[in-house]
Coordinates of C-alpha atoms and ligand atoms in Angstrom, one line a residue:
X777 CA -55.8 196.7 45.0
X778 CA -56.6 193.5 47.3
X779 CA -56.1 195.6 50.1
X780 CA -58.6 199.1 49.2
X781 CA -60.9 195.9 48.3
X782 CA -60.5 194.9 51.5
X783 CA -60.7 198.1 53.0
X784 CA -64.5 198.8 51.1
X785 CA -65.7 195.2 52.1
X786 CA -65.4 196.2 56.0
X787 CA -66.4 199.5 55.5
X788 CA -69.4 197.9 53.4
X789 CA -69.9 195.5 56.2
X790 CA -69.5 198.3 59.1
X791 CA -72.3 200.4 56.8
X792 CA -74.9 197.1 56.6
X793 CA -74.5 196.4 60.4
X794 CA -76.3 199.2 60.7
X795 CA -79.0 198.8 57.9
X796 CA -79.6 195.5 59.7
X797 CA -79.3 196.9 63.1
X798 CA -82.7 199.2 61.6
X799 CA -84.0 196.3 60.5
X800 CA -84.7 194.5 63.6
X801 CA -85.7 197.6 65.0
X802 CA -88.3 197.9 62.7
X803 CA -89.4 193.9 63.1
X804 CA -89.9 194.1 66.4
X805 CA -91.8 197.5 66.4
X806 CA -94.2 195.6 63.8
X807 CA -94.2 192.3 66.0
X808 CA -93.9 192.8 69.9
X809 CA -93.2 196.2 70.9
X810 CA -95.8 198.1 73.4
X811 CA -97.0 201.1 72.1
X812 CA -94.8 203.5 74.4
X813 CA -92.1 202.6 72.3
X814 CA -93.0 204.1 69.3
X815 CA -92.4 207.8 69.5
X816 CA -88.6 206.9 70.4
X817 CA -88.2 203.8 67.9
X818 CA -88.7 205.8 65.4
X819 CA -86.2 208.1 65.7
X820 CA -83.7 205.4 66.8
X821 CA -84.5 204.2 63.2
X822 CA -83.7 207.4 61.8
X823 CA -80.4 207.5 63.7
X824 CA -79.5 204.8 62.5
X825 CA -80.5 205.3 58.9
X826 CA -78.7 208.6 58.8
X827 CA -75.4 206.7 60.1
X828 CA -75.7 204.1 58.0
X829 CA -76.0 206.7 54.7
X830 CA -73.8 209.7 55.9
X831 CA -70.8 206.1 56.2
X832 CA -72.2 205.1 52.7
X833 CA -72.0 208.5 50.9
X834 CA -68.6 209.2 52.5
X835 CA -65.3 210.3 50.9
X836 CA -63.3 207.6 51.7
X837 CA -66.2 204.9 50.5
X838 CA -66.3 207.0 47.0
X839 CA -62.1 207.8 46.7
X840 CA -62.0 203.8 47.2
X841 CA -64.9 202.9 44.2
X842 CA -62.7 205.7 42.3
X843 CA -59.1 203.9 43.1
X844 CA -60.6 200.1 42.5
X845 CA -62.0 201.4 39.1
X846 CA -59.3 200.4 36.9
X847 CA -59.1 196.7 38.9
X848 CA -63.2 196.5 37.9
X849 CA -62.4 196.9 34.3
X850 CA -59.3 194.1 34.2
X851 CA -62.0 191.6 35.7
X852 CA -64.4 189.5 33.6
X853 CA -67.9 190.8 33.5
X854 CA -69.3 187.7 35.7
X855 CA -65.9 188.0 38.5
X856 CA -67.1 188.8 41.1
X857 CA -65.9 191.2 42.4
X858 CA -66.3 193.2 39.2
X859 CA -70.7 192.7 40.1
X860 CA -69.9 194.1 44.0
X861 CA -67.8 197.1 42.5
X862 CA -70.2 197.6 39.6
X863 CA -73.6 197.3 42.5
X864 CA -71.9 199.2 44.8
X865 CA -71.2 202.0 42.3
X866 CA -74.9 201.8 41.8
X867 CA -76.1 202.3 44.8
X868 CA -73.5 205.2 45.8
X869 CA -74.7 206.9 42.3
X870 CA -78.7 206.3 44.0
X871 CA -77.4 207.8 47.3
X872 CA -75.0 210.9 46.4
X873 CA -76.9 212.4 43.1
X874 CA -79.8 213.3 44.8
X875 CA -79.0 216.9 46.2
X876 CA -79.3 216.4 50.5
X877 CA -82.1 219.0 50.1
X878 CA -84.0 217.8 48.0
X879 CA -83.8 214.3 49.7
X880 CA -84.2 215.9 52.9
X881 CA -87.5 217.5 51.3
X882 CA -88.8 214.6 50.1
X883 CA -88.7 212.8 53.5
X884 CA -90.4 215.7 55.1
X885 CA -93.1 215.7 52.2
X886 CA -93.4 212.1 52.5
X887 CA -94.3 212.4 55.9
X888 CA -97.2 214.7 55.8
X889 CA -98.4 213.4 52.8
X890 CA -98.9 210.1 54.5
X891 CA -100.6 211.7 57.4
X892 CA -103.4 213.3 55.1
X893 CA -104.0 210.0 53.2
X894 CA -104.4 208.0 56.7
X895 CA -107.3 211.1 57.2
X896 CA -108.4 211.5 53.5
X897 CA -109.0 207.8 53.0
X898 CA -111.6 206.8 55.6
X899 CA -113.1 210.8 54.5
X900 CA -112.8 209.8 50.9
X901 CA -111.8 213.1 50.3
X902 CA -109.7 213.0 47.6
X903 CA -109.3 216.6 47.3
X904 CA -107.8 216.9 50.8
X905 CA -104.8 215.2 49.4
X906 CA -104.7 216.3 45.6
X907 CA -102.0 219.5 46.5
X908 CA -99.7 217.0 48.2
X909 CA -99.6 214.0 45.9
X910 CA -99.0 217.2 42.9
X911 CA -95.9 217.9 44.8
X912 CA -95.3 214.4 45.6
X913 CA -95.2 214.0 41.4
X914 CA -93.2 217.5 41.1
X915 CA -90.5 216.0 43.8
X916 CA -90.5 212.2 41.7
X917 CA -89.4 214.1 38.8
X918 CA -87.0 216.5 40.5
X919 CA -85.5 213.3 41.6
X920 CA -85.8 211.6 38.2
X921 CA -83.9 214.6 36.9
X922 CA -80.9 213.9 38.8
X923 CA -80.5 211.0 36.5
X924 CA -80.3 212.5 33.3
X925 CA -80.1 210.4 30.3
X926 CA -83.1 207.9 30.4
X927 CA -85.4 207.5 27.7
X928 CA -88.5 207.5 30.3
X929 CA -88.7 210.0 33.1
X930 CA -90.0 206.6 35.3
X931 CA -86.6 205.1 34.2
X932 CA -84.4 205.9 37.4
X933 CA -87.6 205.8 39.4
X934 CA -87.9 202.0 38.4
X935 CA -84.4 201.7 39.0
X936 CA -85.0 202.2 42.3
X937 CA -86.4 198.6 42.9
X938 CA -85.9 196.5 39.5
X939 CA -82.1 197.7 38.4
X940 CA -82.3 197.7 34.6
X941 CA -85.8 197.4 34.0
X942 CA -87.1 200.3 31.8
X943 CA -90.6 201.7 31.3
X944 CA -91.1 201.2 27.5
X945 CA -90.3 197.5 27.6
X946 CA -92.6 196.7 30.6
X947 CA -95.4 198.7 29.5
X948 CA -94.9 196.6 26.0
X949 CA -94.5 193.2 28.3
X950 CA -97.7 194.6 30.8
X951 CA -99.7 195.5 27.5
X952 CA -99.5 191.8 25.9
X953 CA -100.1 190.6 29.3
X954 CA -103.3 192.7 29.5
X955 CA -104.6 191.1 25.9
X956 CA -104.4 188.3 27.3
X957 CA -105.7 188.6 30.3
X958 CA -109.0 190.6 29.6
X959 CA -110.6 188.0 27.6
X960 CA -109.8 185.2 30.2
X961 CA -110.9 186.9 33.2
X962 CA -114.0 187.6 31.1
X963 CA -114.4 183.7 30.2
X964 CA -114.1 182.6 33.5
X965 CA -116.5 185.1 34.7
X966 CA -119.1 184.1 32.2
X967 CA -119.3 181.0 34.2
X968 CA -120.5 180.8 37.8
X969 CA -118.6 181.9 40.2
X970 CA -116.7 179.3 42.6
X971 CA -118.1 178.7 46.0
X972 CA -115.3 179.6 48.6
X973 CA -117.2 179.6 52.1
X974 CA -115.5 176.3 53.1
X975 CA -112.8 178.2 53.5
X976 CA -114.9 181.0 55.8
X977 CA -115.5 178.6 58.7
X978 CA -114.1 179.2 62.2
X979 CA -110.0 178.1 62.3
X980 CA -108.6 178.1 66.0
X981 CA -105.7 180.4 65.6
X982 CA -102.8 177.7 66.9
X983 CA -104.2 175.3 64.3
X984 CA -103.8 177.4 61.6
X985 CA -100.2 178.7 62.3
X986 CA -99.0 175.4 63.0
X987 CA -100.2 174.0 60.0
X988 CA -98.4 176.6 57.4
X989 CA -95.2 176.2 59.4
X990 CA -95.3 172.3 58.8
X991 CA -95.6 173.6 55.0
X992 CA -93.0 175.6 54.8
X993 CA -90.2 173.7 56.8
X994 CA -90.8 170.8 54.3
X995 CA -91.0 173.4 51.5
X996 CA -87.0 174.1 52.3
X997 CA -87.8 177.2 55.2
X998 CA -84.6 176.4 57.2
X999 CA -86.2 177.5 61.2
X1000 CA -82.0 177.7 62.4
X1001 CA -81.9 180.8 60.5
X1002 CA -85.4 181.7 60.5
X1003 CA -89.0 182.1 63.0
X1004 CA -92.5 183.4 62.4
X1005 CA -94.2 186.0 64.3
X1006 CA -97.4 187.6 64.0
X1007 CA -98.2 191.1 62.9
X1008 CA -100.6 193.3 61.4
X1009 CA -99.3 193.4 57.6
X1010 CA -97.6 190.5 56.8
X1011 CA -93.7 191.1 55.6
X1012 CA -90.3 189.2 55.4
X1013 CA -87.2 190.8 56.9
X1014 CA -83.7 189.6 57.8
X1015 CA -80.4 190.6 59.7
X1016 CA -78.1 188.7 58.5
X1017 CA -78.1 185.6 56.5
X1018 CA -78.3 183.5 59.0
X1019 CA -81.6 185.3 60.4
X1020 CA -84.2 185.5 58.0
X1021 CA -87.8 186.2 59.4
X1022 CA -91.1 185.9 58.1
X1023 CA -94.3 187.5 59.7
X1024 CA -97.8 186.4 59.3
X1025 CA -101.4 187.3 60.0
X1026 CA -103.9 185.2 61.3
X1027 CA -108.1 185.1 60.5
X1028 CA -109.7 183.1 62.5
X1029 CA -112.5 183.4 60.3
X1030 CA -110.7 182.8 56.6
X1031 CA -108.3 180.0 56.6
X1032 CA -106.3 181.2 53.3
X1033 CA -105.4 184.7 55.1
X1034 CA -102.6 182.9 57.5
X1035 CA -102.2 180.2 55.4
X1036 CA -101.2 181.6 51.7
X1037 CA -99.0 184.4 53.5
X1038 CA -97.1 182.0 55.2
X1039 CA -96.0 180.6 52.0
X1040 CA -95.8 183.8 50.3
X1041 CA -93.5 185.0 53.4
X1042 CA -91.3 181.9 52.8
X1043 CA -91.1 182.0 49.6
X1044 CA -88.6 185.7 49.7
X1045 CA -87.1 184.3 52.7
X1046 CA -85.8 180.8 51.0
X1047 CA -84.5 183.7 48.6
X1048 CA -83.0 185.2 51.0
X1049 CA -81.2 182.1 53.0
X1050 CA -80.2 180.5 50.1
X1051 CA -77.7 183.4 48.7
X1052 CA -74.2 182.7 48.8
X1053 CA -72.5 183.4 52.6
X1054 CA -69.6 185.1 51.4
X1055 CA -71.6 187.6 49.9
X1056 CA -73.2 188.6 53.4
X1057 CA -72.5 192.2 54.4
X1058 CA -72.1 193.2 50.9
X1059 CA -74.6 195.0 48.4
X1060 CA -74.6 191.5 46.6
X1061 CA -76.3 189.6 49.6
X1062 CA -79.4 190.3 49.0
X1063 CA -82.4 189.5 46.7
X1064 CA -81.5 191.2 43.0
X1065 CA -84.8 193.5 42.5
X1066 CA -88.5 193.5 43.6
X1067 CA -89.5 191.6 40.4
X1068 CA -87.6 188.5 41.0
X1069 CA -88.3 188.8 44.9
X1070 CA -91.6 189.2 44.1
X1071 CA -91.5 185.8 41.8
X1072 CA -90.1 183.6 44.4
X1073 CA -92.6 184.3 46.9
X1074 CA -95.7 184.1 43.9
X1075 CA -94.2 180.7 43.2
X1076 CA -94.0 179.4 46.5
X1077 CA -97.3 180.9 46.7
X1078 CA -99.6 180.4 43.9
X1079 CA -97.8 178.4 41.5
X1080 CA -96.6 175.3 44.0
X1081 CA -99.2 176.2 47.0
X1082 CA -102.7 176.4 45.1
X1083 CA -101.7 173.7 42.9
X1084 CA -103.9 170.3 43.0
X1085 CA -101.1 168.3 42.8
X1086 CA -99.8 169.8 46.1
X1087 CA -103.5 169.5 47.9
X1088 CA -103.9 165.5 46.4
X1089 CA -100.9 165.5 49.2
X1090 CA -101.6 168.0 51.8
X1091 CA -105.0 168.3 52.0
X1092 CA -105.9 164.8 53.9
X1093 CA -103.3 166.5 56.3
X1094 CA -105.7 169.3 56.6
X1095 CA -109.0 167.5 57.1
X1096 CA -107.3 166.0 59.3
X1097 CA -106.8 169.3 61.8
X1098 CA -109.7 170.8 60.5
X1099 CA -112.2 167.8 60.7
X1100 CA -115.3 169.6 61.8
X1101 CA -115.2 171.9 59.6
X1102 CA -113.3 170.6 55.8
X1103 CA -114.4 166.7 57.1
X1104 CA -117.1 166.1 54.6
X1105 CA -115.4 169.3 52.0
X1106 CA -113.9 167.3 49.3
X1107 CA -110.6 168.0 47.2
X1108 CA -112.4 169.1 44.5
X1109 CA -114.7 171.7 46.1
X1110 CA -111.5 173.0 48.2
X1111 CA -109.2 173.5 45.2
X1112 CA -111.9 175.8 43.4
X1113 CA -112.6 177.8 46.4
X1114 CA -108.5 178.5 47.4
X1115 CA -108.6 179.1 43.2
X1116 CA -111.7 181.4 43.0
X1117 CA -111.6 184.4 40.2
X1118 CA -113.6 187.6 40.9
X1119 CA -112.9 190.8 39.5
X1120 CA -113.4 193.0 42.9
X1121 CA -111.8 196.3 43.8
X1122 CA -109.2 195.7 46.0
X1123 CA -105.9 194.4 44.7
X1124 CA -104.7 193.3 48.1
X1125 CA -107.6 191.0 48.1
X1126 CA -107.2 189.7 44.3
X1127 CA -107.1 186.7 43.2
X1128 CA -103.9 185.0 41.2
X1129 CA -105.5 186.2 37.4
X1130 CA -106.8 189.5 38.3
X1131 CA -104.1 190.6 40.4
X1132 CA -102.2 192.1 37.3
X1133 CA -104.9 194.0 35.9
X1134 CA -104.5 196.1 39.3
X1135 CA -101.0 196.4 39.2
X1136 CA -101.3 197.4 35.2
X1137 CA -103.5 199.9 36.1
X1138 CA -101.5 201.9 38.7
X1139 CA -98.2 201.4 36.9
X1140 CA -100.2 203.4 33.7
X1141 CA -101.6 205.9 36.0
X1142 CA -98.1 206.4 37.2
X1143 CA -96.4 206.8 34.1
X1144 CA -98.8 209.1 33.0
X1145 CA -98.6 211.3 35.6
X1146 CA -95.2 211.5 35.4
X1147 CA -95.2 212.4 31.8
X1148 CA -97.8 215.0 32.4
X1149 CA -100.0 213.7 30.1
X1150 CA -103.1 212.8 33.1
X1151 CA -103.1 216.2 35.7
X1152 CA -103.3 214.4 39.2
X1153 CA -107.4 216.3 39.8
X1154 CA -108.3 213.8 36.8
X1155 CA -106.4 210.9 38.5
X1156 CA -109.9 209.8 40.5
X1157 CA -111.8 209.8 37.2
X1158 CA -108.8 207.8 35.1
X1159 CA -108.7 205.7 37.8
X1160 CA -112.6 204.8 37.3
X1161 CA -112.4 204.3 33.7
X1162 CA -109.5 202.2 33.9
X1163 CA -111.4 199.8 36.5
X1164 CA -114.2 199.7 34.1
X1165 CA -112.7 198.6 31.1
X1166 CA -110.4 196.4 32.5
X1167 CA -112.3 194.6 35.8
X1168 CA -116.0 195.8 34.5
X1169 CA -116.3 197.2 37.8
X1170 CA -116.4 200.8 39.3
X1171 CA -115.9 201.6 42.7
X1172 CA -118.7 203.8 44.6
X1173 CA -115.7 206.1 46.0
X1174 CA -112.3 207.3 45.8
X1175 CA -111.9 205.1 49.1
X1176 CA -111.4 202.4 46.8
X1177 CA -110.3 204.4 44.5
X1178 CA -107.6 206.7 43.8
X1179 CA -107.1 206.4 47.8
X1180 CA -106.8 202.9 47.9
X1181 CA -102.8 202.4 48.1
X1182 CA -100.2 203.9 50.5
X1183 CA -97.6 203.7 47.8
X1184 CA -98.2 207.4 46.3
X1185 CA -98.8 208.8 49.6
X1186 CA -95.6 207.4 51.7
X1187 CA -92.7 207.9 48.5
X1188 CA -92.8 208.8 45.2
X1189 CA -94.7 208.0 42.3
X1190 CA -93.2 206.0 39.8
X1191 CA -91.4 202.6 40.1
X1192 CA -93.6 201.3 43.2
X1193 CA -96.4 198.8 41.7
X1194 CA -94.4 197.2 38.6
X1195 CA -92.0 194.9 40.7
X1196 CA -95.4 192.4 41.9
X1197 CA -96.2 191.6 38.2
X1198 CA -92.8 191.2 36.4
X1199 CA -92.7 188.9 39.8
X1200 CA -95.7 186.9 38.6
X1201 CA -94.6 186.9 35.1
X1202 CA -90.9 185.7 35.9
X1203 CA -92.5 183.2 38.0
X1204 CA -94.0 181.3 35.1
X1205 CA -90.5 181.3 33.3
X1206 CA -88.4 180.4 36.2
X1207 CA -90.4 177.5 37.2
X1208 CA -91.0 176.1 33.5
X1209 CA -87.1 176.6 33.4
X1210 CA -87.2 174.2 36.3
X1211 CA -89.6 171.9 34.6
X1212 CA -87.2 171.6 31.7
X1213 CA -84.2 170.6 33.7
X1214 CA -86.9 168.3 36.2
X1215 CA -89.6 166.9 35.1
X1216 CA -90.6 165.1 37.6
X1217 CA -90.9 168.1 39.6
X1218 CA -94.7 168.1 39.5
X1219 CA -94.9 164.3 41.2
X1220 CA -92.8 165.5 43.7
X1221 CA -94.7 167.9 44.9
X1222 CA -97.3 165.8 44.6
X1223 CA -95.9 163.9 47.3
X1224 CA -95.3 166.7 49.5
X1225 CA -91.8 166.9 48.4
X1226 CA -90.1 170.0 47.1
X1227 CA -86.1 169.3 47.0
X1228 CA -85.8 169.1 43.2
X1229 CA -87.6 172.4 42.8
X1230 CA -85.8 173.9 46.3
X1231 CA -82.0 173.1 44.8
X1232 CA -83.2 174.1 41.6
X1233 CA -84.1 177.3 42.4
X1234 CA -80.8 177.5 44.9
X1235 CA -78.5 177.3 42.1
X1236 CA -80.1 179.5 39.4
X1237 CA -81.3 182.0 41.2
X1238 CA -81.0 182.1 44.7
X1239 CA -77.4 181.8 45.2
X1240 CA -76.6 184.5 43.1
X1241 CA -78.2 187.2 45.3
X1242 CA -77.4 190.6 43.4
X1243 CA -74.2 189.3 41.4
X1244 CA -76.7 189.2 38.4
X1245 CA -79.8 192.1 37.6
X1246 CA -83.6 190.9 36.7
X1247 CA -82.8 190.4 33.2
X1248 CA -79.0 188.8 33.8
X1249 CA -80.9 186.6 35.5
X1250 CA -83.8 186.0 33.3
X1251 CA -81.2 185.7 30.2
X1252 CA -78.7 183.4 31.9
X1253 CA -81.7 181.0 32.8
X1254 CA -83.9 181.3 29.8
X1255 CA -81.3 182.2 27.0
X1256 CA -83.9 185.3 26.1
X1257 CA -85.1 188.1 27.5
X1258 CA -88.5 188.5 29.6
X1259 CA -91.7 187.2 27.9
X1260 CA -94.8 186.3 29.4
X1261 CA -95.0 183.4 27.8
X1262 CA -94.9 180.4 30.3
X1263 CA -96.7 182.5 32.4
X1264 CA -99.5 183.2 30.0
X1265 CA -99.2 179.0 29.2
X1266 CA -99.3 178.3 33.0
X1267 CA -103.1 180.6 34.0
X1268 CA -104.2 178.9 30.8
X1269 CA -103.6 175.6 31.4
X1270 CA -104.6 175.8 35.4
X1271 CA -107.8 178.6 34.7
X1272 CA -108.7 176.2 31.8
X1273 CA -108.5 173.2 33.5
X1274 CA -110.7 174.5 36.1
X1275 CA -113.4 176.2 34.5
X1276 CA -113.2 174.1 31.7
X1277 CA -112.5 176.9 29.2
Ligands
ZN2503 ZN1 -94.2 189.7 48.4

């Protein structure tokens, strides 16, 4: 048995060395590469893509799984390797049950449905693209359907991304959220609105990137195994555990653009570097699902990096770089404009509390349309009502409508949006799990010092990698399953506190 084990592990290894092989590819055509390079880039990509899957999907890798079957079930639940056999039968299941056709129709579909939206979008033509994203929704349940079983057609979509999750629990989780949310977006926007244009001054470029980078390296970034670049849309990529990158964006003209994505970038890549080495090369070195991904970076983000605690340290530091411009800006004025709450249109542009109420919304529309029960020509309309009882606003267009994401319009719909909330919500309960076992975490940071949170978050979630799925996770640390409770607690406290609700 130790030796097919063996045998999978290199063939595993042989398989990710190409995935990561892609991967750099792909960093370096969104960083440095000239613009010749793009026709062949992408189908080096490809190639190596469709080595990396035709090793993965291959007879020996699934005779292997089938020999070290009866090994799995001798070992402990928690052994591990009892989690790489079980995550490795996973992801073989994801990769051989879809038919090659209809996978290889689905890329195909994928592709030209993408290159409608990049012409539909700045046409706001909605109708340009309605026949594709119908077939995109056709092809999402074809592929839904090669999963049978689930109790929500969206169920093996969301798979996909957050292992385990299922649709009828988060929309019950998304729909408490939203009850609470409404009526505290809506008190805060009773109240005037906070006043952010200290942070729309002019910020030499250099100043700003060296700045975030001081951040995160004290935050626990480790720059041996890890560099920024610049790009157009900010992302976090690695190649091997020992090379985890983080990309950033700079606005010369809005200080919290570079700024906040530099800690949001570090944020998944102290995930990242912090998983145990041995696991490297296997499907259990990497970050468990989008949701908990998607918490570390919030957390890193929002919860540590637009707290006041953190500015009573850091922000002398930058009045210090940016004297001209924040010199006579005090702490007070600067905390409410990096904490500002507007409901606006764009949820790439949202601020920490309304940022759910856009995700909500698309994760309904998507379940919806999956069950049949809204026809995609209504989608522009459902979209608008949605925005105006939840945000009170209604865009003029399906621009910033319907249009407004690539997510339907470059893979399938279903499974795509709900990873960046459960994020946010399983931010709240990792870090007051942190609190409990700390609680002097809060001075610390207040001090511009972060190890108690950093180890913290090393040995309960990071290390782990993909031994343990979202809710493993969430149950091992919290003895429970997912609630939004100290999340809900946390915008309560901070919101309230702020605009003294
Ligand atoms: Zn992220």
């Amino acid at each position: 048995m130790q030796k097919k084990l063996a045998e999978l592990k290199n063939r595993l290894m042989e398989i990710n060395d190409l995935q990561m092989a892609a991967s750099l590819l792909n960093w370096d055509q969104s960083t440095y590469m000239p613009p010749g390079g793009a026709v062949a880039r992408g189908r080096q990509m490809a190639t190596l893509g469709r080595l990396a899957h035709e090793k993965f999907t291959s007879l020996e890798v699934g005779n292997l799984l089938d020999a070290l079957r009866p090994y799995a079930d001798t070992l402990p639940y928690d052994h591990d390797d009892a989690a790489l056999l079980r995550r490795t039968q996973t992801d073989f299941d994801q990769a051989t049950k879809i038919p090659a056709e209809l996978l290889s129709e689905l890329l195909a579909h994928n592709a030209a449905a993408y290159q409608a939206w990049t012409v539909a979008r700045p046409e706001n033509n909605f109708k340009a693209v309605e026949p594709l994203l119908q077939k995109t929704v056709e092809l999402s349940r074809r592929v839904a359907d090669c999963f049978p079983g689930y109790d929500h057609i969206a169920d093996p979509l969301i798979d996909f991304s957050d292992e385990g999750m299922k649709a009828e629990s988060i929309r019950a989780l998304f729909a408490e959220l939203r009850q609470a949310m409404v009526p505290l977006v809506k008190a805060i926007t009773d109240q005037s609105v906070a006043d952010d244009s200290c942070l729309k001054q002019t910020f030499p470029e250099d100043d700003q990137l060296a700045f975030g980078m001081k951040i995160v390296k004290q935050y626990g970034y480790d720059l041996a195994r890890g560099r920024q670049d610049k790009t157009h849309h900010p992302f976090m990529t690695k190649f091997s555990l020992g090379d985890v990158r983080i990309t950033t964006r700079v606005k010369e003209n809005d200080l919290s653009e570079a700024l906040f994505s530099t800690l949001h970038e570090a944020g998944h890549a102290m995930y990242e570097q912090g998983i145990r080495l041995d696991f490297e090369g296997t499907p259990l070195g990497v970050g468990t699902s989008s949701g908990v991904h998607e918490s570390q970076s919030r957390l890193w983000e929002n919860i540590v990096g637009r707290s006041r605690g953190f500015w009573q340290h850091y922000y002398p530091q930058l009045q210090a770089v940016f004297s001209s411009q924040l010199g006579q800006v005090d702490l007070d004025t600067f905390y409410r404009a990096i904490n500002k709450v507007q409901p606006s249109l764009i949820r790439t542009d949202a601020d920490e509390v309304t940022y759910n109420l856009h995700v909500m919304i698309r994760f309904d529309l998507e379940l919806q349309l999956l069950e049949g029960t809204l026809a995609v020509k209504d989608l522009p309309e459902a979209w608008h009502g949605r925005y105006q009882s939840d945000l009170g606003l209604r865009a003029p267009d399906d621009r910033d409508g319907a249009l407004q994401d690539v997510h339907w319009f470059m893979g399938m719909v279903g499974g795509a949006f709900q990873g960046y909330t459960l994020g946010n919500i399983m931010s709240g309960l990792f870090y007051d799990a942190a609190l409990k076992a700390h609680q002097e975490i809060p001075d610390e940071i207040a001090q511009g010092q972060f190890g108690l949170l950093h180890g913290w978050l090393k040995e309960n979630v990071y290390q782990h990698g993909r031994k343990y799925t979202a809710n493993e996770l969430v149950e091992k640390i919290s003895g429970g399953p997912l609630t939004i409770a100290p999340y809900i607690a946390y915008l309560q406290n901070k919101f309230g506190e702020l605009y003294n609700l």
